[in-house]
Short mmCIF file of C-alpha atoms in Angstrom, two decimals:
data_model
loop_
_atom_site.label_atom_id
_atom_site.label_comp_id
_atom_site.label_asym_id
_atom_site.label_seq_id
_atom_site.Cartn_x
_atom_site.Cartn_y
_atom_site.Cartn_z
CA MET A 1 0.00 0.00 0.00
CA THR A 2 2.88 2.31 0.74
CA ASP A 3 3.59 3.27 -2.85
CA ALA A 4 -0.08 3.48 -3.75
CA GLU A 5 -2.22 6.49 -3.13
CA PRO A 6 -4.15 6.11 0.11
CA ALA A 7 -7.77 5.10 -0.07
CA ALA A 8 -10.07 8.03 -0.68
CA GLY A 9 -11.16 9.60 2.57
CA PHE A 10 -8.41 7.92 4.62
CA TYR A 11 -7.10 11.16 6.10
CA GLU A 12 -10.63 12.37 6.91
CA ARG A 13 -11.23 9.07 8.66
CA ILE A 14 -8.11 9.28 10.86
CA LYS A 15 -8.46 13.04 11.42
CA ALA A 16 -11.88 12.35 12.95
CA TYR A 17 -10.03 10.94 15.99
CA GLU A 18 -8.82 14.44 16.94
CA GLY A 19 -10.33 15.42 20.28
CA GLN A 20 -11.13 11.85 21.26
CA SER A 21 -9.73 10.26 24.41
CA ALA A 22 -6.51 8.28 24.26
CA ALA A 23 -6.77 7.21 27.91
CA VAL A 24 -9.37 7.77 30.62
CA GLY A 25 -8.51 7.23 34.25
CA GLY A 26 -5.38 5.30 33.37
CA GLU A 27 -3.43 4.17 36.40
CA GLY A 28 0.32 3.85 36.72
CA ARG A 29 1.32 0.18 37.00
CA ASP A 30 3.33 0.98 40.13
CA PRO A 31 3.20 3.86 42.57
CA VAL A 32 6.20 6.18 42.44
CA ASN A 33 8.89 4.13 44.18
CA SER A 34 12.56 4.23 45.15
CA PRO A 35 13.76 1.12 43.27
CA MET A 36 12.46 2.36 39.92
CA ILE A 37 13.93 5.80 40.62
CA ARG A 38 17.30 4.24 41.43
CA HIS A 39 17.30 2.01 38.33
CA TRP A 40 16.42 4.99 36.15
CA CYS A 41 19.18 7.11 37.71
CA GLU A 42 21.71 4.30 37.18
CA ALA A 43 20.79 3.97 33.51
CA MET A 44 20.88 7.73 32.88
CA GLY A 45 23.95 8.45 34.99
CA HIS A 46 21.71 10.88 36.89
CA LEU A 47 22.53 11.78 40.49
CA LEU A 48 20.04 10.24 42.89
CA PRO A 49 17.94 13.14 44.25
CA VAL A 50 18.93 13.65 47.88
CA ASP A 51 15.31 14.14 49.01
CA GLY A 52 14.22 10.80 47.53
CA SER A 53 11.96 12.39 44.91
CA ALA A 54 11.78 11.18 41.31
CA PRO A 55 13.80 13.21 38.78
CA PRO A 56 11.23 15.32 36.85
CA THR A 57 12.14 14.00 33.39
CA MET A 58 11.13 10.55 34.61
CA LEU A 59 7.47 11.71 34.43
CA GLN A 60 6.31 9.56 31.51
CA VAL A 61 7.80 6.40 33.01
CA TRP A 62 5.02 6.26 35.62
CA THR A 63 2.44 5.98 32.82
CA MET A 64 4.17 3.30 30.75
CA ALA A 65 2.34 0.02 30.29
CA GLY A 66 5.54 -2.01 29.94
CA LEU A 67 5.64 -5.52 28.53
CA SER A 68 2.15 -6.39 29.71
CA GLY A 69 0.44 -4.07 27.23
CA HIS A 70 -1.84 -1.10 27.17
CA GLY A 71 -4.75 -2.16 29.34
CA ASP A 72 -5.48 1.45 30.27
CA ARG A 73 -5.77 2.77 26.74
CA SER A 74 -9.20 3.76 25.57
CA GLY A 75 -10.69 2.45 22.35
CA PRO A 76 -10.17 5.44 20.05
CA TYR A 77 -6.37 5.53 20.35
CA ASP A 78 -6.02 1.81 19.65
CA GLU A 79 -8.50 2.15 16.79
CA LEU A 80 -6.49 5.01 15.29
CA LEU A 81 -3.22 3.07 15.56
CA GLY A 82 -4.96 0.00 14.14
CA ALA A 83 -6.28 1.98 11.16
CA LEU A 84 -2.77 3.27 10.47
CA ASP A 85 -1.29 -0.24 10.85
CA ALA A 86 -3.86 -1.62 8.40
CA ALA A 87 -2.99 1.11 5.90
CA GLY A 88 0.68 0.06 6.00
CA PHE A 89 1.90 2.69 8.47
CA ASP A 90 2.94 -0.02 10.91
CA ALA A 91 6.22 1.38 12.25
CA VAL A 92 6.38 3.97 15.00
CA VAL A 93 8.92 6.49 16.24
CA ALA A 94 8.55 9.21 18.87
CA THR A 95 9.51 12.69 17.68
CA ASP A 96 8.50 15.25 20.32
CA CYS A 97 8.01 15.32 24.06
CA GLU A 98 6.88 18.38 25.99
CA GLN A 99 6.47 18.12 29.75
CA GLU A 100 5.45 20.50 32.51
CA TYR A 101 6.18 19.62 36.10
CA VAL A 102 3.80 21.02 38.70
CA ARG A 103 5.44 19.44 41.74
CA PRO A 104 8.08 16.78 42.45
CA LEU A 105 6.82 13.20 42.58
CA ARG A 106 7.67 11.25 45.70
CA PRO A 107 7.56 7.57 46.62
CA GLY A 108 3.97 6.66 47.34
CA ASP A 109 2.40 8.99 44.76
CA ARG A 110 -0.14 7.04 42.73
CA ILE A 111 -0.31 8.42 39.22
CA VAL A 112 -3.64 8.60 37.40
CA PHE A 113 -3.79 9.99 33.88
CA ASP A 114 -6.13 11.07 31.12
CA ALA A 115 -4.99 11.63 27.56
CA VAL A 116 -6.58 13.14 24.50
CA ILE A 117 -5.66 12.87 20.81
CA GLU A 118 -4.79 16.49 20.01
CA SER A 119 -3.97 16.23 16.33
CA VAL A 120 -3.45 13.84 13.44
CA SER A 121 -1.27 15.32 10.69
CA PRO A 122 -1.86 14.99 6.96
CA ARG A 123 0.31 12.44 5.16
CA LYS A 124 3.98 13.47 5.40
CA THR A 125 7.06 12.22 3.59
CA THR A 126 9.99 11.82 5.99
CA LYS A 127 13.44 10.30 5.76
CA LEU A 128 12.10 7.20 7.52
CA GLY A 129 9.15 6.80 5.20
CA ILE A 130 5.68 8.16 4.56
CA GLY A 131 3.38 8.53 7.53
CA HIS A 132 1.22 10.60 9.85
CA PHE A 133 2.19 12.44 13.05
CA ILE A 134 -0.10 11.90 16.04
CA THR A 135 0.01 14.26 19.00
CA THR A 136 -1.49 13.34 22.35
CA ARG A 137 -1.72 15.38 25.51
CA MET A 138 -1.77 13.69 28.87
CA ASP A 139 -2.66 15.14 32.26
CA LEU A 140 -1.16 13.39 35.26
CA ARG A 141 -2.66 13.57 38.75
CA SER A 142 -1.90 12.17 42.16
CA GLY A 143 -4.40 12.24 45.02
CA GLY A 144 -6.73 14.34 42.86
CA GLU A 145 -4.20 17.12 42.20
CA GLN A 146 -2.46 17.87 38.93
CA VAL A 147 1.23 16.94 39.09
CA GLY A 148 2.26 17.39 35.45
CA THR A 149 1.33 17.41 31.80
CA HIS A 150 2.91 15.50 28.98
CA ARG A 151 2.47 16.20 25.27
CA PHE A 152 3.83 13.50 23.02
CA ARG A 153 4.16 13.19 19.24
CA ILE A 154 4.78 10.02 17.32
CA LEU A 155 5.20 9.28 13.64
CA LYS A 156 3.32 6.23 12.40
CA TYR A 157 5.00 5.39 9.12
CA ALA A 158 5.54 2.84 6.38
CA PRO A 159 9.28 2.10 6.45
CA ALA A 160 10.97 3.18 3.24
CA PRO A 161 12.43 0.05 1.63
CA ARG A 162 16.15 -0.27 2.19
CA LYS A 163 17.89 -0.02 -1.13
CA ALA A 164 20.78 -2.29 -2.08
CA PRO A 165 23.94 -0.19 -2.09
CA GLY A 166 24.21 1.26 -5.57
CA LYS A 167 27.27 1.39 -7.78
CA ARG A 168 29.33 4.54 -7.76
CA PRO A 169 28.41 6.62 -10.84
CA ARG A 170 30.59 5.96 -13.93
CA PRO A 171 32.47 8.85 -15.49
CA VAL A 172 31.43 9.89 -18.98
CA VAL A 173 34.59 9.27 -21.01
CA ASN A 174 34.81 10.97 -24.40
CA ARG A 175 37.50 12.11 -26.84
CA ASP A 176 38.03 15.32 -24.87
CA ASN A 177 38.78 13.66 -21.52
CA ALA A 178 39.92 10.11 -22.43
CA GLY A 179 43.54 11.09 -21.77
CA PHE A 180 42.67 12.00 -18.19
CA TRP A 181 40.97 8.65 -17.48
CA ASN A 182 43.77 6.74 -19.21
CA GLY A 183 46.16 8.49 -16.82
CA VAL A 184 44.01 7.57 -13.81
CA SER A 185 44.02 3.92 -14.88
CA ARG A 186 47.88 4.08 -14.71
CA HIS A 187 47.61 5.89 -11.33
CA GLU A 188 48.74 9.18 -12.83
CA LEU A 189 46.90 12.46 -12.42
CA LEU A 190 47.37 14.39 -15.66
CA ILE A 191 46.69 18.07 -16.00
CA GLN A 192 46.24 19.63 -19.44
CA ARG A 193 48.53 22.50 -20.42
CA CYS A 194 48.08 24.85 -23.37
CA THR A 195 51.14 24.64 -25.56
CA GLY A 196 50.32 28.13 -26.88
CA CYS A 197 50.34 30.16 -23.67
CA GLY A 198 51.36 27.55 -21.08
CA THR A 199 48.18 27.88 -18.95
CA PRO A 200 47.28 24.70 -17.08
CA ARG A 201 43.62 23.69 -17.02
CA PHE A 202 41.37 21.26 -15.19
CA PRO A 203 38.96 19.59 -15.83
CA TRP A 204 39.96 18.56 -19.32
CA LEU A 205 38.57 20.74 -22.13
CA PRO A 206 39.13 20.93 -25.89
CA GLY A 207 40.47 24.50 -25.80
CA CYS A 208 42.37 26.94 -23.60
CA ASN A 209 40.26 29.28 -21.47
CA SER A 210 43.04 31.83 -21.53
CA CYS A 211 44.07 32.11 -25.20
CA GLY A 212 41.63 29.85 -27.04
CA GLY A 213 44.45 27.66 -28.33
CA GLN A 214 43.54 24.07 -29.18
CA ALA A 215 46.98 22.49 -28.86
CA TRP A 216 47.95 21.00 -25.53
CA ASP A 217 50.20 18.61 -23.71
CA THR A 218 50.00 17.22 -20.17
CA VAL A 219 51.76 17.68 -16.86
CA LYS A 220 51.81 14.86 -14.33
CA ALA A 221 50.66 16.14 -10.94
CA SER A 222 53.28 15.82 -8.23
CA GLY A 223 50.60 14.53 -5.87
CA SER A 224 50.71 17.20 -3.18
CA GLY A 225 47.83 19.58 -2.58
CA THR A 226 45.91 21.56 -0.01
CA VAL A 227 42.20 21.75 0.81
CA TYR A 228 41.06 25.00 -0.77
CA SER A 229 37.42 24.59 0.26
CA TYR A 230 34.97 21.81 1.13
CA VAL A 231 31.34 20.99 1.75
CA VAL A 232 29.76 18.23 3.85
CA MET A 233 26.93 16.37 2.15
CA HIS A 234 24.12 15.41 4.54
CA HIS A 235 21.10 15.16 2.28
CA PRO A 236 19.86 13.82 -0.06
CA PRO A 237 21.50 10.39 0.05
CA PHE A 238 22.53 8.94 -3.34
CA PRO A 239 23.11 5.25 -4.02
CA ALA A 240 26.72 4.23 -3.22
CA PHE A 241 27.21 7.30 -1.00
CA GLU A 242 26.66 7.26 2.73
CA PRO A 243 26.08 10.73 4.12
CA PRO A 244 27.54 12.62 5.81
CA TYR A 245 30.73 12.85 3.76
CA ALA A 246 33.09 15.65 2.78
CA VAL A 247 33.70 16.79 -0.78
CA ALA A 248 36.79 18.96 -1.14
CA LEU A 249 38.12 21.40 -3.67
CA VAL A 250 41.84 20.61 -3.64
CA GLU A 251 44.40 23.13 -4.87
CA LEU A 252 47.40 21.63 -6.66
CA PRO A 253 50.80 23.36 -6.90
CA GLU A 254 50.58 22.87 -10.67
CA GLY A 255 48.06 25.72 -10.70
CA VAL A 256 44.66 24.02 -10.88
CA ARG A 257 41.98 22.97 -8.42
CA MET A 258 39.98 19.75 -8.54
CA ILE A 259 37.03 18.25 -6.73
CA ALA A 260 37.68 14.98 -4.89
CA ASN A 261 37.02 13.05 -1.73
CA VAL A 262 39.34 13.51 1.22
CA THR A 263 40.34 10.30 3.00
CA GLY A 264 42.07 9.54 6.26
CA VAL A 265 39.92 11.77 8.49
CA PRO A 266 36.24 11.81 9.45
CA TYR A 267 34.04 14.16 7.40
CA ASP A 268 33.89 16.68 10.27
CA LYS A 269 37.67 16.97 10.63
CA VAL A 270 38.32 18.27 7.11
CA ARG A 271 39.57 21.87 7.23
CA ILE A 272 40.59 24.53 4.74
CA GLY A 273 44.36 24.62 4.32
CA MET A 274 44.92 20.95 5.24
CA PRO A 275 47.87 19.48 3.32
CA VAL A 276 46.78 16.39 1.38
CA GLU A 277 48.48 13.78 -0.78
CA LEU A 278 47.14 12.20 -3.96
CA GLU A 279 46.27 8.53 -3.97
CA PHE A 280 44.11 6.32 -6.11
CA ALA A 281 41.04 4.60 -4.70
CA VAL A 282 40.02 1.39 -6.45
CA VAL A 283 36.22 1.61 -6.18
CA ASP A 284 35.46 -1.60 -8.08
CA ASP A 285 36.80 -3.68 -11.00
CA GLU A 286 35.98 -0.97 -13.49
CA LEU A 287 36.51 2.24 -11.59
CA THR A 288 39.52 3.91 -10.00
CA LEU A 289 39.29 7.48 -8.72
CA PRO A 290 41.86 10.03 -7.62
CA VAL A 291 41.31 10.98 -3.96
CA PHE A 292 43.36 12.94 -1.46
CA ARG A 293 44.58 11.59 1.86
CA VAL A 294 45.28 13.98 4.71
CA ARG A 295 49.02 14.02 5.38
CA GLU A 296 50.25 12.31 8.52
CA GLY A 297 50.79 14.51 11.51
CA VAL A 298 48.07 17.01 10.62
CA MET B 1 24.27 34.01 35.35
CA ARG B 2 23.41 36.05 32.28
CA ILE B 3 21.44 35.68 29.07
CA GLY B 4 23.73 34.14 26.47
CA ASP B 5 25.76 32.16 29.01
CA GLU B 6 26.79 28.76 27.71
CA LEU B 7 26.55 25.64 29.86
CA ALA B 8 29.65 23.42 29.88
CA PRO B 9 29.07 20.65 27.33
CA LEU B 10 28.44 17.06 28.46
CA ARG B 11 29.77 14.24 26.28
CA ILE B 12 27.80 11.01 26.44
CA PRO B 13 29.11 7.88 24.69
CA ILE B 14 26.13 6.14 23.05
CA THR B 15 26.73 2.53 23.99
CA ARG B 16 24.45 -0.42 23.35
CA THR B 17 24.28 -0.76 27.14
CA LEU B 18 23.04 2.82 27.57
CA ILE B 19 20.37 2.40 24.88
CA VAL B 20 19.07 -0.90 26.30
CA SER B 21 19.31 0.00 29.98
CA GLY B 22 17.65 3.36 29.25
CA ALA B 23 14.80 1.66 27.40
CA VAL B 24 14.24 -0.83 30.22
CA ALA B 25 14.55 1.77 33.00
CA THR B 26 11.86 3.80 31.21
CA ARG B 27 9.68 0.69 30.69
CA ASP B 28 9.83 1.09 26.91
CA TYR B 29 9.89 -2.37 25.33
CA GLN B 30 9.55 -1.30 21.68
CA ASP B 31 11.81 -3.82 19.93
CA VAL B 32 13.73 -1.13 17.99
CA HIS B 33 15.37 -0.10 21.29
CA HIS B 34 16.82 -3.53 22.15
CA ASP B 35 16.60 -5.93 19.18
CA ALA B 36 18.96 -5.07 16.31
CA GLU B 37 17.38 -7.58 13.91
CA ALA B 38 13.91 -6.21 14.51
CA ALA B 39 15.24 -2.66 14.10
CA ARG B 40 16.79 -3.57 10.73
CA ALA B 41 13.55 -5.17 9.56
CA LYS B 42 11.90 -1.81 10.21
CA GLY B 43 14.41 0.06 8.08
CA SER B 44 16.80 1.21 10.80
CA PRO B 45 20.50 0.24 10.57
CA ASP B 46 20.64 -0.68 14.27
CA ILE B 47 18.85 -0.21 17.58
CA PHE B 48 18.46 3.43 18.59
CA MET B 49 17.87 5.42 21.80
CA ASN B 50 14.24 5.96 22.89
CA ILE B 51 12.88 9.43 23.50
CA LEU B 52 12.39 8.80 27.24
CA THR B 53 16.13 8.18 27.63
CA THR B 54 16.96 11.31 25.64
CA ASN B 55 14.58 13.24 27.88
CA GLY B 56 16.26 11.72 30.94
CA LEU B 57 19.73 12.68 29.69
CA VAL B 58 18.57 16.25 29.08
CA GLY B 59 17.23 16.27 32.66
CA ARG B 60 20.56 14.92 33.94
CA TYR B 61 22.48 17.61 32.03
CA LEU B 62 20.38 20.37 33.58
CA ALA B 63 20.47 18.83 37.07
CA GLU B 64 24.26 18.53 36.96
CA HIS B 65 24.63 22.12 35.81
CA PHE B 66 22.13 23.84 38.08
CA GLY B 67 22.52 21.65 41.17
CA PRO B 68 20.06 20.05 43.58
CA GLU B 69 18.36 23.30 44.63
CA ALA B 70 17.11 24.03 41.12
CA GLU B 71 13.62 22.88 40.08
CA LEU B 72 12.88 21.82 36.55
CA ARG B 73 9.51 23.26 35.49
CA ARG B 74 9.29 22.35 31.83
CA VAL B 75 11.22 20.36 29.23
CA ALA B 76 10.24 20.32 25.54
CA ILE B 77 12.38 18.31 23.15
CA ARG B 78 12.30 17.34 19.50
CA LEU B 79 14.26 14.42 18.11
CA GLY B 80 16.20 14.50 14.85
CA ALA B 81 19.07 12.18 13.91
CA PRO B 82 18.88 8.92 15.91
CA ASN B 83 21.41 7.95 18.58
CA TYR B 84 22.90 4.68 17.32
CA PRO B 85 25.44 2.53 19.23
CA GLY B 86 29.04 3.63 18.81
CA ASP B 87 28.20 7.30 18.43
CA GLU B 88 28.75 10.09 20.95
CA MET B 89 26.26 12.80 21.86
CA VAL B 90 27.48 16.18 23.03
CA LEU B 91 24.87 18.10 25.01
CA SER B 92 25.25 21.85 25.05
CA GLY B 93 23.05 24.61 26.43
CA ARG B 94 22.61 28.36 26.44
CA ILE B 95 20.58 30.67 28.67
CA VAL B 96 18.07 32.41 26.39
CA SER B 97 15.92 34.17 28.97
CA LEU B 98 16.17 35.07 32.60
CA ALA B 99 13.60 36.61 34.91
CA GLY B 100 14.19 37.49 38.55
CA ASP B 101 11.77 38.05 41.40
CA ALA B 102 11.92 38.30 45.20
CA ASP B 103 12.33 34.54 45.62
CA GLY B 104 14.80 33.73 42.91
CA GLN B 105 15.19 33.43 39.16
CA THR B 106 13.57 31.58 36.28
CA ALA B 107 15.86 30.64 33.41
CA VAL B 108 14.97 29.32 29.97
CA VAL B 109 17.73 27.16 28.52
CA GLU B 110 18.09 26.11 24.91
CA VAL B 111 19.51 22.59 24.79
CA THR B 112 21.08 20.79 21.83
CA GLY B 113 22.45 17.25 21.67
CA ALA B 114 24.65 16.69 18.61
CA ASN B 115 25.95 13.37 17.34
CA ALA B 116 27.92 12.37 14.23
CA LEU B 117 24.75 12.47 12.12
CA GLY B 118 23.61 15.94 13.18
CA HIS B 119 21.24 17.12 15.89
CA HIS B 120 19.80 14.24 17.86
CA VAL B 121 17.81 16.52 20.11
CA THR B 122 16.90 20.19 20.25
CA GLY B 123 14.73 21.72 22.89
CA GLN B 124 14.02 24.20 25.64
CA ALA B 125 13.85 23.83 29.37
CA THR B 126 12.58 26.13 32.10
CA VAL B 127 14.47 26.00 35.39
CA ARG B 128 13.51 27.69 38.64
CA LEU B 129 16.42 28.75 40.82
CA PRO B 130 15.52 29.68 44.39
CA ARG B 131 17.33 32.66 45.89
CA GLY B 132 20.84 31.72 46.94
CA ALA B 133 21.07 28.83 44.45
CA ASP B 134 22.69 30.79 41.66
CA ALA B 135 24.44 28.41 39.29
#
């Protein structure tokens, strides 16, 4: 169903749950208690509160159903989740949590809660897949008094299929640039040079940008270079590339700059001015690419 | 304490143990927080931290900075890039508003938790500091 258009009226049907109860008179499985507070503090690395109270950001824990299921949930919330499951939006991830703390919770507090479905979003396309955001608001009480509120947003989505890693794109080799790729296959980085005016050029072109001359020869790059500039690609992901990764503009002493990957450091450690050294990365049986490795000791 | 003050960052290694113990301590048994195979079947490369643990770590960061006298009044967080095992999250914070009265001060703190993939969490917290508990 995930690639198909949703059934007509599907959004209207799920939007109708807005304003309906997600829980009425739900009761915490356990009263607020010291062992659960201590286990939570151990897991979080949180200091144990000296007065024995529960850390405030533990609020939602007291409402969790745990392994034994959601006995306290009211019909509409389960119906809404069921409708989304049936439509293929069967995965769930929490995206937002907004809590207000009225007073500290102490061992012995018995938490009772009501929750309402505040909103159901239209169909959204996310990195995880296509789905709908559902926002609920919960009021928590103990002994009849309000102790906190908890607004929670989840994304119910159809997981985007995981693609097999794609092949790195092939270069387009033609008469104008074949000499460059022949050089790469011999692990040589060749720069064109106009035999008329002596201006080096890169990438390979049929004529000189400086004088228009069409005659040229080549210079073999010494292999040293510096990072002139760079970007970090985060999105969108392309087959065969795993973001984030750095793409650098490398300046060569021969007088040209070229775009290449920088190796030897994580993407977030690439810096302008870094000295780099040419090497050749064998991508697969048919493709070798010039890349630049950050020099040792940098 | 002034508006614009930065809180010292807190670096948290994202271990498998932290993700699983956080999920269990928050009574969250969604399989994507403890079962790597199930997480992969749902399109995730590995298990990832649940929002209740992230919320707890934000609470810990604020409690460590402001001390035991401070009272947390509100925490609102939004999740972005997941916390996967092997990563590290760096929590940072900045005071964005400050209001004083006879009994103390109320600070609003902007909190960010960054990992190798980007921002895992962004949010705001309101902290009440009684008089004499200046952080």
